[in-house]
PDB file of C-alpha atoms in Angstrom:
ATOM      1  CA  ALA A  64       0.468  -0.255   0.129  1.00  0.00           C
ATOM      2  CA  GLN A  65       1.264   3.447  -0.850  1.00  0.00           C
ATOM      3  CA  THR A  66       1.787   6.033   2.248  1.00  0.00           C
ATOM      4  CA  VAL A  67       2.638   9.866   1.914  1.00  0.00           C
ATOM      5  CA  THR A  68       4.205  12.171   4.622  1.00  0.00           C
ATOM      6  CA  GLN A  69       4.187  15.544   5.605  1.00  0.00           C
ATOM      7  CA  SER A  70       6.821  15.657   8.131  1.00  0.00           C
ATOM      8  CA  GLN A  71       6.109  19.218   8.466  1.00  0.00           C
ATOM      9  CA  PRO A  72       2.625  19.772  10.952  1.00  0.00           C
ATOM     10  CA  GLU A  73       2.840  23.595  10.606  1.00  0.00           C
ATOM     11  CA  MET A  74       4.984  25.814   8.384  1.00  0.00           C
ATOM     12  CA  SER A  75       4.688  29.654   8.384  1.00  0.00           C
ATOM     13  CA  VAL A  76       6.271  32.023   5.564  1.00  0.00           C
ATOM     14  CA  GLN A  77       5.984  36.489   5.987  1.00  0.00           C
ATOM     15  CA  GLU A  78       3.925  37.768   2.955  1.00  0.00           C
ATOM     16  CA  ALA A  79       5.918  38.335  -0.149  1.00  0.00           C
ATOM     17  CA  GLU A  80       7.983  35.453   0.766  1.00  0.00           C
ATOM     18  CA  THR A  81       8.696  31.886  -0.112  1.00  0.00           C
ATOM     19  CA  VAL A  82       7.716  28.707   1.156  1.00  0.00           C
ATOM     20  CA  THR A  83       8.867  25.132   0.966  1.00  0.00           C
ATOM     21  CA  LEU A  84       6.431  22.337   1.778  1.00  0.00           C
ATOM     22  CA  SER A  85       7.740  18.924   2.009  1.00  0.00           C
ATOM     23  CA  CYS A  86       6.094  15.650   1.144  1.00  0.00           C
ATOM     24  CA  THR A  87       7.608  11.855   0.971  1.00  0.00           C
ATOM     25  CA  TYR A  88       5.953   9.136   0.090  1.00  0.00           C
ATOM     26  CA  ASP A  89       6.486   4.744  -0.782  1.00  0.00           C
ATOM     27  CA  THR A  90       5.149   2.967  -3.672  1.00  0.00           C
ATOM     28  CA  SER A  91       6.296   0.328  -5.955  1.00  0.00           C
ATOM     29  CA  GLU A  92       4.724   1.445  -8.975  1.00  0.00           C
ATOM     30  CA  SER A  93       6.390   3.080 -11.909  1.00  0.00           C
ATOM     31  CA  ASP A  94       3.368   5.180 -13.259  1.00  0.00           C
ATOM     32  CA  TYR A  95       1.724   7.292 -10.501  1.00  0.00           C
ATOM     33  CA  TYR A  96       0.306  10.741 -10.418  1.00  0.00           C
ATOM     34  CA  LEU A  97       1.216  12.717  -7.491  1.00  0.00           C
ATOM     35  CA  PHE A  98      -0.983  16.384  -6.428  1.00  0.00           C
ATOM     36  CA  TRP A  99      -1.021  18.929  -3.756  1.00  0.00           C
ATOM     37  CA  TYR A 100      -4.588  20.099  -2.396  1.00  0.00           C
ATOM     38  CA  LYS A 101      -5.478  23.089  -0.336  1.00  0.00           C
ATOM     39  CA  GLN A 102      -8.057  23.207   2.282  1.00  0.00           C
ATOM     40  CA  PRO A 103      -8.543  26.688   3.354  1.00  0.00           C
ATOM     41  CA  PRO A 104     -10.011  26.966   7.162  1.00  0.00           C
ATOM     42  CA  SER A 105     -14.191  25.993   6.382  1.00  0.00           C
ATOM     43  CA  ARG A 106     -13.788  25.849   3.252  1.00  0.00           C
ATOM     44  CA  GLN A 107     -13.927  23.110   0.424  1.00  0.00           C
ATOM     45  CA  MET A 108     -10.245  21.540  -0.319  1.00  0.00           C
ATOM     46  CA  ILE A 109      -8.816  22.466  -4.163  1.00  0.00           C
ATOM     47  CA  LEU A 110      -6.739  21.306  -6.359  1.00  0.00           C
ATOM     48  CA  VAL A 111      -3.300  23.150  -6.396  1.00  0.00           C
ATOM     49  CA  ILE A 112      -1.138  21.501  -8.700  1.00  0.00           C
ATOM     50  CA  ARG A 113      -0.394  18.170 -10.506  1.00  0.00           C
ATOM     51  CA  GLN A 114       2.712  16.019 -11.696  1.00  0.00           C
ATOM     52  CA  GLU A 115       2.813  12.906 -13.447  1.00  0.00           C
ATOM     53  CA  ALA A 116       5.322  10.518 -12.363  1.00  0.00           C
ATOM     54  CA  TYR A 117       6.524   9.977 -16.206  1.00  0.00           C
ATOM     55  CA  LYS A 118       7.519  13.823 -16.813  1.00  0.00           C
ATOM     56  CA  GLN A 119      10.761  14.848 -15.974  1.00  0.00           C
ATOM     57  CA  GLN A 120       9.757  18.234 -16.036  1.00  0.00           C
ATOM     58  CA  ASN A 121       8.568  19.848 -12.503  1.00  0.00           C
ATOM     59  CA  ALA A 122       4.662  21.492 -12.586  1.00  0.00           C
ATOM     60  CA  THR A 123       4.115  24.920 -12.167  1.00  0.00           C
ATOM     61  CA  GLU A 124       0.708  27.355 -11.865  1.00  0.00           C
ATOM     62  CA  ASN A 125       1.678  30.470 -11.751  1.00  0.00           C
ATOM     63  CA  ARG A 126       3.455  30.778  -8.018  1.00  0.00           C
ATOM     64  CA  PHE A 127       3.285  27.400  -7.244  1.00  0.00           C
ATOM     65  CA  SER A 128       5.520  24.850  -8.659  1.00  0.00           C
ATOM     66  CA  VAL A 129       6.728  21.573  -7.512  1.00  0.00           C
ATOM     67  CA  ASN A 130      10.113  20.092  -6.856  1.00  0.00           C
ATOM     68  CA  PHE A 131      10.152  16.532  -8.139  1.00  0.00           C
ATOM     69  CA  GLN A 132      12.958  13.767  -6.939  1.00  0.00           C
ATOM     70  CA  LYS A 133      11.208  10.461  -8.040  1.00  0.00           C
ATOM     71  CA  ALA A 134      14.266   8.849  -7.254  1.00  0.00           C
ATOM     72  CA  ALA A 135      14.293   9.766  -3.539  1.00  0.00           C
ATOM     73  CA  LYS A 136      10.147   9.644  -3.781  1.00  0.00           C
ATOM     74  CA  SER A 137      10.203  13.848  -2.905  1.00  0.00           C
ATOM     75  CA  PHE A 138       7.377  15.583  -4.136  1.00  0.00           C
ATOM     76  CA  SER A 139       7.689  19.044  -2.480  1.00  0.00           C
ATOM     77  CA  LEU A 140       5.514  22.026  -2.584  1.00  0.00           C
ATOM     78  CA  LYS A 141       6.808  25.851  -3.513  1.00  0.00           C
ATOM     79  CA  ILE A 142       5.118  28.662  -3.081  1.00  0.00           C
ATOM     80  CA  SER A 143       6.242  31.695  -4.244  1.00  0.00           C
ATOM     81  CA  ASP A 144       5.408  35.772  -3.604  1.00  0.00           C
ATOM     82  CA  SER A 145       2.899  34.308  -0.409  1.00  0.00           C
ATOM     83  CA  GLN A 146       0.193  36.408  -0.270  1.00  0.00           C
ATOM     84  CA  LEU A 147      -2.770  36.041   2.837  1.00  0.00           C
ATOM     85  CA  GLY A 148      -4.646  34.039   0.588  1.00  0.00           C
ATOM     86  CA  ASP A 149      -2.537  31.111   0.767  1.00  0.00           C
ATOM     87  CA  ALA A 150      -2.784  30.226   4.251  1.00  0.00           C
ATOM     88  CA  ALA A 151      -4.497  27.123   4.199  1.00  0.00           C
ATOM     89  CA  MET A 152      -3.659  23.299   5.075  1.00  0.00           C
ATOM     90  CA  TYR A 153      -2.088  21.953   2.300  1.00  0.00           C
ATOM     91  CA  PHE A 154      -2.417  18.189   1.968  1.00  0.00           C
ATOM     92  CA  CYS A 155      -0.143  15.897  -0.411  1.00  0.00           C
ATOM     93  CA  ALA A 156      -2.032  13.061  -2.019  1.00  0.00           C
ATOM     94  CA  TYR A 157      -0.648  10.088  -4.262  1.00  0.00           C
ATOM     95  CA  ARG A 158      -2.829   7.881  -6.801  1.00  0.00           C
ATOM     96  CA  SER A 159      -3.367   4.712  -7.370  1.00  0.00           C
ATOM     97  CA  ASP A 160      -5.516   2.662  -9.766  1.00  0.00           C
ATOM     98  CA  ASN A 161      -8.183   0.308  -8.310  1.00  0.00           C
ATOM     99  CA  GLY A 162      -8.804  -0.558 -11.559  1.00  0.00           C
ATOM    100  CA  ALA A 163     -11.794  -0.041 -14.281  1.00  0.00           C
ATOM    101  CA  GLY A 164     -10.767   3.744 -14.377  1.00  0.00           C
ATOM    102  CA  SER A 165     -10.755   4.131 -11.086  1.00  0.00           C
ATOM    103  CA  TYR A 166      -8.500   5.934  -9.385  1.00  0.00           C
ATOM    104  CA  GLN A 167      -8.081   6.879  -5.228  1.00  0.00           C
ATOM    105  CA  LEU A 168      -6.582   9.639  -3.084  1.00  0.00           C
ATOM    106  CA  THR A 169      -3.916   8.361  -0.781  1.00  0.00           C
ATOM    107  CA  PHE A 170      -3.420  11.538   1.448  1.00  0.00           C
ATOM    108  CA  GLY A 171      -0.782  12.685   3.845  1.00  0.00           C
ATOM    109  CA  LYS A 172      -1.428  14.107   7.462  1.00  0.00           C
ATOM    110  CA  GLY A 173      -1.349  17.970   6.367  1.00  0.00           C
ATOM    111  CA  THR A 174       0.898  21.147   6.596  1.00  0.00           C
ATOM    112  CA  LYS A 175      -0.963  23.865   8.211  1.00  0.00           C
ATOM    113  CA  LEU A 176       0.584  27.227   6.569  1.00  0.00           C
ATOM    114  CA  SER A 177       0.134  30.627   8.104  1.00  0.00           C
ATOM    115  CA  VAL A 178       0.867  33.613   6.184  1.00  0.00           C
ATOM    116  CA  ILE A 179       2.064  36.363   8.493  1.00  0.00           C
ATOM    117  CA  PRO A 180       1.484  40.356   6.958  1.00  0.00           C
TER     118      PRO A 180
ATOM    119  CA  GLU B 126     -20.861  24.416 -13.003  1.00  0.00           C
ATOM    120  CA  ALA B 127     -22.230  23.737  -9.773  1.00  0.00           C
ATOM    121  CA  GLY B 128     -19.775  21.961  -7.167  1.00  0.00           C
ATOM    122  CA  VAL B 129     -20.385  19.232  -5.084  1.00  0.00           C
ATOM    123  CA  ALA B 130     -23.173  19.570  -2.580  1.00  0.00           C
ATOM    124  CA  GLN B 131     -23.603  18.140   1.071  1.00  0.00           C
ATOM    125  CA  SER B 132     -25.976  18.300   3.599  1.00  0.00           C
ATOM    126  CA  PRO B 133     -26.097  19.024   6.798  1.00  0.00           C
ATOM    127  CA  ARG B 134     -22.977  21.262   7.516  1.00  0.00           C
ATOM    128  CA  TYR B 135     -23.114  20.048  11.204  1.00  0.00           C
ATOM    129  CA  LYS B 136     -24.311  17.161  13.188  1.00  0.00           C
ATOM    130  CA  ILE B 137     -24.820  17.191  16.621  1.00  0.00           C
ATOM    131  CA  ILE B 138     -25.475  13.806  18.090  1.00  0.00           C
ATOM    132  CA  GLU B 139     -25.032  11.448  21.048  1.00  0.00           C
ATOM    133  CA  LYS B 140     -23.297   8.039  21.059  1.00  0.00           C
ATOM    134  CA  ARG B 141     -25.396   5.323  19.621  1.00  0.00           C
ATOM    135  CA  GLN B 142     -27.871   7.715  17.617  1.00  0.00           C
ATOM    136  CA  SER B 143     -28.074   7.338  14.179  1.00  0.00           C
ATOM    137  CA  VAL B 144     -27.220   9.995  11.624  1.00  0.00           C
ATOM    138  CA  ALA B 145     -26.835  10.494   7.716  1.00  0.00           C
ATOM    139  CA  PHE B 146     -24.798  12.494   5.100  1.00  0.00           C
ATOM    140  CA  TRP B 147     -26.213  14.052   1.732  1.00  0.00           C
ATOM    141  CA  CYS B 148     -24.279  13.810  -1.444  1.00  0.00           C
ATOM    142  CA  ASN B 149     -25.133  15.394  -4.705  1.00  0.00           C
ATOM    143  CA  PRO B 150     -22.231  15.204  -6.986  1.00  0.00           C
ATOM    144  CA  ILE B 151     -21.659  17.187  -9.864  1.00  0.00           C
ATOM    145  CA  SER B 152     -23.836  16.632 -12.621  1.00  0.00           C
ATOM    146  CA  GLY B 153     -22.306  13.903 -15.212  1.00  0.00           C
ATOM    147  CA  HIS B 154     -19.447  12.357 -13.124  1.00  0.00           C
ATOM    148  CA  ALA B 155     -19.800   8.950 -12.477  1.00  0.00           C
ATOM    149  CA  THR B 156     -17.177   8.569  -9.483  1.00  0.00           C
ATOM    150  CA  LEU B 157     -18.452   9.617  -6.349  1.00  0.00           C
ATOM    151  CA  TYR B 158     -16.221   8.960  -2.842  1.00  0.00           C
ATOM    152  CA  TRP B 159     -16.849   9.097   0.703  1.00  0.00           C
ATOM    153  CA  TYR B 160     -13.648  10.325   2.710  1.00  0.00           C
ATOM    154  CA  GLN B 161     -13.447  10.218   6.473  1.00  0.00           C
ATOM    155  CA  GLN B 162     -10.937  13.423   7.468  1.00  0.00           C
ATOM    156  CA  ILE B 163     -10.887  13.145  11.536  1.00  0.00           C
ATOM    157  CA  LEU B 164      -9.076  16.615  13.288  1.00  0.00           C
ATOM    158  CA  GLY B 165      -5.485  16.482  12.684  1.00  0.00           C
ATOM    159  CA  GLN B 166      -5.301  13.903   9.752  1.00  0.00           C
ATOM    160  CA  GLY B 167      -5.957  13.832   5.979  1.00  0.00           C
ATOM    161  CA  PRO B 168      -8.763  12.547   4.495  1.00  0.00           C
ATOM    162  CA  LYS B 169      -9.052   8.570   4.103  1.00  0.00           C
ATOM    163  CA  LEU B 170     -11.150   7.212   1.615  1.00  0.00           C
ATOM    164  CA  LEU B 171     -14.178   5.028   3.430  1.00  0.00           C
ATOM    165  CA  ILE B 172     -16.038   4.638   0.086  1.00  0.00           C
ATOM    166  CA  GLN B 173     -15.808   4.848  -3.468  1.00  0.00           C
ATOM    167  CA  PHE B 174     -18.570   4.563  -6.077  1.00  0.00           C
ATOM    168  CA  GLN B 175     -18.908   4.469 -10.267  1.00  0.00           C
ATOM    169  CA  ASN B 176     -22.303   5.021 -11.252  1.00  0.00           C
ATOM    170  CA  ASN B 177     -24.476   2.814  -8.805  1.00  0.00           C
ATOM    171  CA  GLY B 178     -21.531   0.471  -8.025  1.00  0.00           C
ATOM    172  CA  VAL B 179     -19.452   0.231  -5.378  1.00  0.00           C
ATOM    173  CA  VAL B 180     -15.558   0.136  -6.123  1.00  0.00           C
ATOM    174  CA  ASP B 181     -13.783   0.109  -3.054  1.00  0.00           C
ATOM    175  CA  ASP B 182     -15.369   0.147   0.187  1.00  0.00           C
ATOM    176  CA  SER B 183     -12.260  -1.942   1.965  1.00  0.00           C
ATOM    177  CA  GLN B 184     -11.779   1.364   5.006  1.00  0.00           C
ATOM    178  CA  LEU B 185     -15.170   1.211   5.619  1.00  0.00           C
ATOM    179  CA  PRO B 186     -16.855  -0.090   8.676  1.00  0.00           C
ATOM    180  CA  LYS B 187     -18.778  -1.976   8.052  1.00  0.00           C
ATOM    181  CA  ASP B 188     -20.808  -2.619  11.247  1.00  0.00           C
ATOM    182  CA  ARG B 189     -21.816   0.795  12.030  1.00  0.00           C
ATOM    183  CA  PHE B 190     -21.288   2.208   8.705  1.00  0.00           C
ATOM    184  CA  SER B 191     -23.405   1.607   5.301  1.00  0.00           C
ATOM    185  CA  ALA B 192     -23.649   3.840   2.181  1.00  0.00           C
ATOM    186  CA  GLU B 193     -25.865   3.806  -0.963  1.00  0.00           C
ATOM    187  CA  ARG B 194     -25.841   5.514  -4.682  1.00  0.00           C
ATOM    188  CA  LEU B 195     -29.285   5.014  -5.974  1.00  0.00           C
ATOM    189  CA  LYS B 196     -29.778   5.746  -9.665  1.00  0.00           C
ATOM    190  CA  GLY B 197     -25.710   6.706  -9.456  1.00  0.00           C
ATOM    191  CA  VAL B 198     -26.595  10.390  -8.942  1.00  0.00           C
ATOM    192  CA  ASP B 199     -27.176  11.164  -5.371  1.00  0.00           C
ATOM    193  CA  SER B 200     -25.320   9.029  -2.434  1.00  0.00           C
ATOM    194  CA  THR B 201     -25.979   9.016   1.471  1.00  0.00           C
ATOM    195  CA  LEU B 202     -23.697   7.726   4.153  1.00  0.00           C
ATOM    196  CA  LYS B 203     -24.912   6.167   7.368  1.00  0.00           C
ATOM    197  CA  ILE B 204     -23.684   5.801  10.630  1.00  0.00           C
ATOM    198  CA  GLN B 205     -25.652   3.516  12.254  1.00  0.00           C
ATOM    199  CA  PRO B 206     -24.773   3.736  15.998  1.00  0.00           C
ATOM    200  CA  ALA B 207     -22.453   5.912  16.109  1.00  0.00           C
ATOM    201  CA  LYS B 208     -19.348   5.921  18.632  1.00  0.00           C
ATOM    202  CA  LEU B 209     -17.468   9.227  19.771  1.00  0.00           C
ATOM    203  CA  GLU B 210     -14.291   8.252  17.344  1.00  0.00           C
ATOM    204  CA  ASP B 211     -16.721   8.812  14.446  1.00  0.00           C
ATOM    205  CA  SER B 212     -15.768  12.515  15.205  1.00  0.00           C
ATOM    206  CA  ALA B 213     -14.972  13.739  12.404  1.00  0.00           C
ATOM    207  CA  VAL B 214     -15.748  16.263   8.710  1.00  0.00           C
ATOM    208  CA  TYR B 215     -16.975  13.942   5.976  1.00  0.00           C
ATOM    209  CA  LEU B 216     -16.432  14.618   2.638  1.00  0.00           C
ATOM    210  CA  CYS B 217     -17.610  13.714  -0.160  1.00  0.00           C
ATOM    211  CA  ALA B 218     -15.658  14.008  -3.582  1.00  0.00           C
ATOM    212  CA  SER B 219     -16.515  13.490  -7.546  1.00  0.00           C
ATOM    213  CA  SER B 220     -14.657  13.024 -10.980  1.00  0.00           C
ATOM    214  CA  TYR B 221     -15.298  12.007 -14.163  1.00  0.00           C
ATOM    215  CA  VAL B 222     -14.262   8.275 -15.510  1.00  0.00           C
ATOM    216  CA  GLY B 223     -10.674   8.231 -16.587  1.00  0.00           C
ATOM    217  CA  LEU B 224      -7.161   9.258 -16.739  1.00  0.00           C
ATOM    218  CA  PHE B 225      -6.810  12.706 -16.563  1.00  0.00           C
ATOM    219  CA  THR B 226      -9.605  13.222 -14.139  1.00  0.00           C
ATOM    220  CA  GLU B 227      -9.191  15.750 -10.833  1.00  0.00           C
ATOM    221  CA  GLN B 228     -12.073  15.165  -8.531  1.00  0.00           C
ATOM    222  CA  TYR B 229     -13.720  17.652  -6.562  1.00  0.00           C
ATOM    223  CA  PHE B 230     -14.525  18.377  -2.905  1.00  0.00           C
ATOM    224  CA  GLY B 231     -17.793  19.526  -1.350  1.00  0.00           C
ATOM    225  CA  PRO B 232     -17.548  21.246   1.968  1.00  0.00           C
ATOM    226  CA  GLY B 233     -17.788  18.910   4.222  1.00  0.00           C
ATOM    227  CA  THR B 234     -20.566  17.726   7.106  1.00  0.00           C
ATOM    228  CA  ARG B 235     -18.626  17.981  10.534  1.00  0.00           C
ATOM    229  CA  LEU B 236     -20.154  15.478  12.929  1.00  0.00           C
ATOM    230  CA  THR B 237     -19.827  16.023  16.785  1.00  0.00           C
ATOM    231  CA  VAL B 238     -20.411  12.822  18.768  1.00  0.00           C
ATOM    232  CA  THR B 239     -21.124  13.854  22.586  1.00  0.00           C
TER     233      THR B 239
END
């Protein structure tokens, strides 16, 4: 079974600065997807960024980028120019195939990010 | 497009009582998921439906939890009887079937068992 580990329960960053959230995972599969999800307080979870394991190029979405190290099974999220609205719980997730075109997510425990004005 | 709808948003019950949660997925999404998110942890998949059928319910405590998805659209998740450790946020998510699909989450139902 796949496991996802987020070793930083809480992080803080000054507004406009850069912060990196860490994630490691364990899998025996060679092809898979990794995700970062954002869960603001009392609001629903939304997808921030996705990385396909077969792609060597790191994914980027505006101020969000990842550092994907497949051999090390590491998948960190970098947030540049942090904004107050970035304050949230961030979850790293691994997607596994459970057949018939269906997939399921395994989540880490999350990192609570605070943004200091 | 409208998002995933869930109700109620909050529920407080006493242990040994029953409770039911409702989820309406995004129109056209064949796959529906129920997750349990205990405070301080990431969501854990309880059950996954594809249309009317169950794809995976390996982590559903079947002695007290049940779920159904009639007509392949709405779904209900029931707990009977509830225990203190069932206090959590119950998230519903939906997606299309396929390789490049994304799961869209509802706002969740926060359950407190006293």
